[in-house]
Structures are given as structure tokens and as C-alpha cells.
Amino acid sequence: MPASIQTPMIPWAKWTNRIAPHYPIAGLGHKPFALEAMLWIHMMHQWFGYSDPAMEEALHDVPMLLEFAEEDVIPGETTILKFHHLL
């Protein structure tokens, strides 16, 4: 969970601990996005009703969403889709 936001109503640590064993780790190929950031992006994806391509576009067009996820690089729609399928 991003350090700047505390949400007692959502058990972020519990969710990330449950997802972590199934989430890709750094190795060959591209470095995976931070699990916490992808979970935040997934939640925004659900809250705002974006499709995968629309979520990627929103991250490009609305800087506050990317800032909320605390990422410097924007995940593509395929990465967002793969995370959605992982969950």
C-alpha cells in the first residue's frame, strides 16, 4: 500500500500477503510493477468502471491517478488485464 495513504477499512496488508506468492518476481525479462501499485490500479479500475484500455488511458490523462498508485511508469492494458486475471 502506498505509504502516504492509510485506509483502515480495506485490509491492504492482508490482500497483498495473499496475492504475493502468486505475483511474478524480478528475473529475466521486464521488472514487474510493485504489487501494491497494481492492487491500487485494480481498485481504481473497479471503482471507476474503466475497461483495461480505458484504465491505461486514465493513468496517462489524469496524473492524480498515477500519483495515487505511486508509480512512475504506466502499466499497459495487457499488464492490467494479466493482473485482473491473476486475481
JSON list of C-alpha atoms in Angstrom, two decimals:
[
{"chain": "A", "resi": 1, "resn": "MET", "atom": "CA", "xyz": [0.00, 0.00, 0.00]},
{"chain": "A", "resi": 2, "resn": "PRO", "atom": "CA", "xyz": [1.34, 3.45, -0.74]},
{"chain": "A", "resi": 3, "resn": "ALA", "atom": "CA", "xyz": [2.82, 4.90, 2.44]},
{"chain": "A", "resi": 4, "resn": "SER", "atom": "CA", "xyz": [1.03, 8.21, 2.04]},
{"chain": "A", "resi": 5, "resn": "ILE", "atom": "CA", "xyz": [-2.46, 6.74, 2.32]},
{"chain": "A", "resi": 6, "resn": "GLN", "atom": "CA", "xyz": [-3.87, 4.83, 5.26]},
{"chain": "A", "resi": 7, "resn": "THR", "atom": "CA", "xyz": [-7.18, 3.05, 4.79]},
{"chain": "A", "resi": 8, "resn": "PRO", "atom": "CA", "xyz": [-8.32, 1.09, 7.83]},
{"chain": "A", "resi": 9, "resn": "MET", "atom": "CA", "xyz": [-11.50, -0.04, 6.07]},
{"chain": "A", "resi": 10, "resn": "ILE", "atom": "CA", "xyz": [-9.61, -2.05, 3.45]},
{"chain": "A", "resi": 11, "resn": "PRO", "atom": "CA", "xyz": [-7.21, -4.76, 4.69]},
{"chain": "A", "resi": 12, "resn": "TRP", "atom": "CA", "xyz": [-4.38, -3.91, 2.23]},
{"chain": "A", "resi": 13, "resn": "ALA", "atom": "CA", "xyz": [-1.69, -5.93, 4.00]},
{"chain": "A", "resi": 14, "resn": "LYS", "atom": "CA", "xyz": [-3.94, -8.98, 4.14]},
{"chain": "A", "resi": 15, "resn": "TRP", "atom": "CA", "xyz": [-4.68, -8.71, 0.41]},
{"chain": "A", "resi": 16, "resn": "THR", "atom": "CA", "xyz": [-1.07, -8.18, -0.65]},
{"chain": "A", "resi": 17, "resn": "ASN", "atom": "CA", "xyz": [0.12, -11.06, 1.56]},
{"chain": "A", "resi": 18, "resn": "ARG", "atom": "CA", "xyz": [-2.42, -13.33, -0.09]},
{"chain": "A", "resi": 19, "resn": "ILE", "atom": "CA", "xyz": [-1.53, -12.25, -3.64]},
{"chain": "A", "resi": 20, "resn": "ALA", "atom": "CA", "xyz": [2.28, -12.09, -3.20]},
{"chain": "A", "resi": 21, "resn": "PRO", "atom": "CA", "xyz": [3.01, -15.85, -3.56]},
{"chain": "A", "resi": 22, "resn": "HIS", "atom": "CA", "xyz": [1.33, -15.80, -7.00]},
{"chain": "A", "resi": 23, "resn": "TYR", "atom": "CA", "xyz": [2.71, -12.47, -8.21]},
{"chain": "A", "resi": 24, "resn": "PRO", "atom": "CA", "xyz": [5.71, -12.54, -10.60]},
{"chain": "A", "resi": 25, "resn": "ILE", "atom": "CA", "xyz": [9.12, -11.73, -9.19]},
{"chain": "A", "resi": 26, "resn": "ALA", "atom": "CA", "xyz": [12.02, -9.98, -10.89]},
{"chain": "A", "resi": 27, "resn": "GLY", "atom": "CA", "xyz": [14.14, -12.21, -13.04]},
{"chain": "A", "resi": 28, "resn": "LEU", "atom": "CA", "xyz": [14.57, -12.47, -16.77]},
{"chain": "A", "resi": 29, "resn": "GLY", "atom": "CA", "xyz": [12.56, -10.00, -18.80]},
{"chain": "A", "resi": 30, "resn": "HIS", "atom": "CA", "xyz": [10.84, -6.87, -17.57]},
{"chain": "A", "resi": 31, "resn": "LYS", "atom": "CA", "xyz": [10.81, -5.95, -13.90]},
{"chain": "A", "resi": 32, "resn": "PRO", "atom": "CA", "xyz": [7.25, -6.40, -12.61]},
{"chain": "A", "resi": 33, "resn": "PHE", "atom": "CA", "xyz": [5.33, -3.42, -11.25]},
{"chain": "A", "resi": 34, "resn": "ALA", "atom": "CA", "xyz": [5.03, -3.14, -7.49]},
{"chain": "A", "resi": 35, "resn": "LEU", "atom": "CA", "xyz": [2.26, -5.39, -6.21]},
{"chain": "A", "resi": 36, "resn": "GLU", "atom": "CA", "xyz": [0.81, -2.60, -4.08]},
{"chain": "A", "resi": 37, "resn": "ALA", "atom": "CA", "xyz": [0.67, -0.25, -7.08]},
{"chain": "A", "resi": 38, "resn": "MET", "atom": "CA", "xyz": [-1.04, -2.87, -9.24]},
{"chain": "A", "resi": 39, "resn": "LEU", "atom": "CA", "xyz": [-3.58, -3.52, -6.48]},
{"chain": "A", "resi": 40, "resn": "TRP", "atom": "CA", "xyz": [-4.32, 0.23, -6.25]},
{"chain": "A", "resi": 41, "resn": "ILE", "atom": "CA", "xyz": [-4.68, 0.40, -10.04]},
{"chain": "A", "resi": 42, "resn": "HIS", "atom": "CA", "xyz": [-7.00, -2.61, -9.95]},
{"chain": "A", "resi": 43, "resn": "MET", "atom": "CA", "xyz": [-9.13, -0.97, -7.27]},
{"chain": "A", "resi": 44, "resn": "MET", "atom": "CA", "xyz": [-9.39, 2.27, -9.26]},
{"chain": "A", "resi": 45, "resn": "HIS", "atom": "CA", "xyz": [-10.21, 0.14, -12.31]},
{"chain": "A", "resi": 46, "resn": "GLN", "atom": "CA", "xyz": [-13.16, -1.32, -10.40]},
{"chain": "A", "resi": 47, "resn": "TRP", "atom": "CA", "xyz": [-14.27, 1.84, -8.57]},
{"chain": "A", "resi": 48, "resn": "PHE", "atom": "CA", "xyz": [-14.45, 3.97, -11.71]},
{"chain": "A", "resi": 49, "resn": "GLY", "atom": "CA", "xyz": [-15.71, 1.22, -14.04]},
{"chain": "A", "resi": 50, "resn": "TYR", "atom": "CA", "xyz": [-12.85, 1.55, -16.55]},
{"chain": "A", "resi": 51, "resn": "SER", "atom": "CA", "xyz": [-12.10, -1.10, -19.15]},
{"chain": "A", "resi": 52, "resn": "ASP", "atom": "CA", "xyz": [-8.45, -2.22, -19.34]},
{"chain": "A", "resi": 53, "resn": "PRO", "atom": "CA", "xyz": [-7.60, 0.17, -22.21]},
{"chain": "A", "resi": 54, "resn": "ALA", "atom": "CA", "xyz": [-9.55, 2.99, -20.52]},
{"chain": "A", "resi": 55, "resn": "MET", "atom": "CA", "xyz": [-7.63, 2.44, -17.26]},
{"chain": "A", "resi": 56, "resn": "GLU", "atom": "CA", "xyz": [-4.33, 2.81, -19.11]},
{"chain": "A", "resi": 57, "resn": "GLU", "atom": "CA", "xyz": [-5.63, 5.97, -20.80]},
{"chain": "A", "resi": 58, "resn": "ALA", "atom": "CA", "xyz": [-6.85, 7.36, -17.47]},
{"chain": "A", "resi": 59, "resn": "LEU", "atom": "CA", "xyz": [-3.38, 6.83, -15.99]},
{"chain": "A", "resi": 60, "resn": "HIS", "atom": "CA", "xyz": [-1.96, 8.86, -18.90]},
{"chain": "A", "resi": 61, "resn": "ASP", "atom": "CA", "xyz": [-4.64, 11.57, -18.82]},
{"chain": "A", "resi": 62, "resn": "VAL", "atom": "CA", "xyz": [-5.29, 12.01, -15.09]},
{"chain": "A", "resi": 63, "resn": "PRO", "atom": "CA", "xyz": [-1.96, 12.50, -13.28]},
{"chain": "A", "resi": 64, "resn": "MET", "atom": "CA", "xyz": [-3.67, 12.18, -9.90]},
{"chain": "A", "resi": 65, "resn": "LEU", "atom": "CA", "xyz": [-4.50, 8.50, -10.60]},
{"chain": "A", "resi": 66, "resn": "LEU", "atom": "CA", "xyz": [-0.87, 7.67, -11.34]},
{"chain": "A", "resi": 67, "resn": "GLU", "atom": "CA", "xyz": [0.20, 9.66, -8.28]},
{"chain": "A", "resi": 68, "resn": "PHE", "atom": "CA", "xyz": [-2.34, 7.72, -6.19]},
{"chain": "A", "resi": 69, "resn": "ALA", "atom": "CA", "xyz": [-0.78, 4.44, -7.35]},
{"chain": "A", "resi": 70, "resn": "GLU", "atom": "CA", "xyz": [2.71, 5.87, -6.63]},
{"chain": "A", "resi": 71, "resn": "GLU", "atom": "CA", "xyz": [4.15, 4.63, -9.93]},
{"chain": "A", "resi": 72, "resn": "ASP", "atom": "CA", "xyz": [6.47, 6.47, -12.31]},
{"chain": "A", "resi": 73, "resn": "VAL", "atom": "CA", "xyz": [5.84, 4.16, -15.24]},
{"chain": "A", "resi": 74, "resn": "ILE", "atom": "CA", "xyz": [2.35, 3.43, -16.53]},
{"chain": "A", "resi": 75, "resn": "PRO", "atom": "CA", "xyz": [1.42, -0.24, -16.91]},
{"chain": "A", "resi": 76, "resn": "GLY", "atom": "CA", "xyz": [-0.10, -1.12, -20.26]},
{"chain": "A", "resi": 77, "resn": "GLU", "atom": "CA", "xyz": [-3.57, -2.54, -20.72]},
{"chain": "A", "resi": 78, "resn": "THR", "atom": "CA", "xyz": [-2.11, -6.06, -21.10]},
{"chain": "A", "resi": 79, "resn": "THR", "atom": "CA", "xyz": [-0.37, -5.78, -17.71]},
{"chain": "A", "resi": 80, "resn": "ILE", "atom": "CA", "xyz": [-3.60, -4.52, -16.14]},
{"chain": "A", "resi": 81, "resn": "LEU", "atom": "CA", "xyz": [-5.51, -7.40, -17.76]},
{"chain": "A", "resi": 82, "resn": "LYS", "atom": "CA", "xyz": [-2.99, -10.00, -16.57]},
{"chain": "A", "resi": 83, "resn": "PHE", "atom": "CA", "xyz": [-3.22, -8.67, -13.01]},
{"chain": "A", "resi": 84, "resn": "HIS", "atom": "CA", "xyz": [-7.01, -8.76, -13.22]},
{"chain": "A", "resi": 85, "resn": "HIS", "atom": "CA", "xyz": [-6.82, -12.41, -14.34]},
{"chain": "A", "resi": 86, "resn": "LEU", "atom": "CA", "xyz": [-4.33, -13.23, -11.58]},
{"chain": "A", "resi": 87, "resn": "LEU", "atom": "CA", "xyz": [-6.84, -12.04, -9.01]}
]
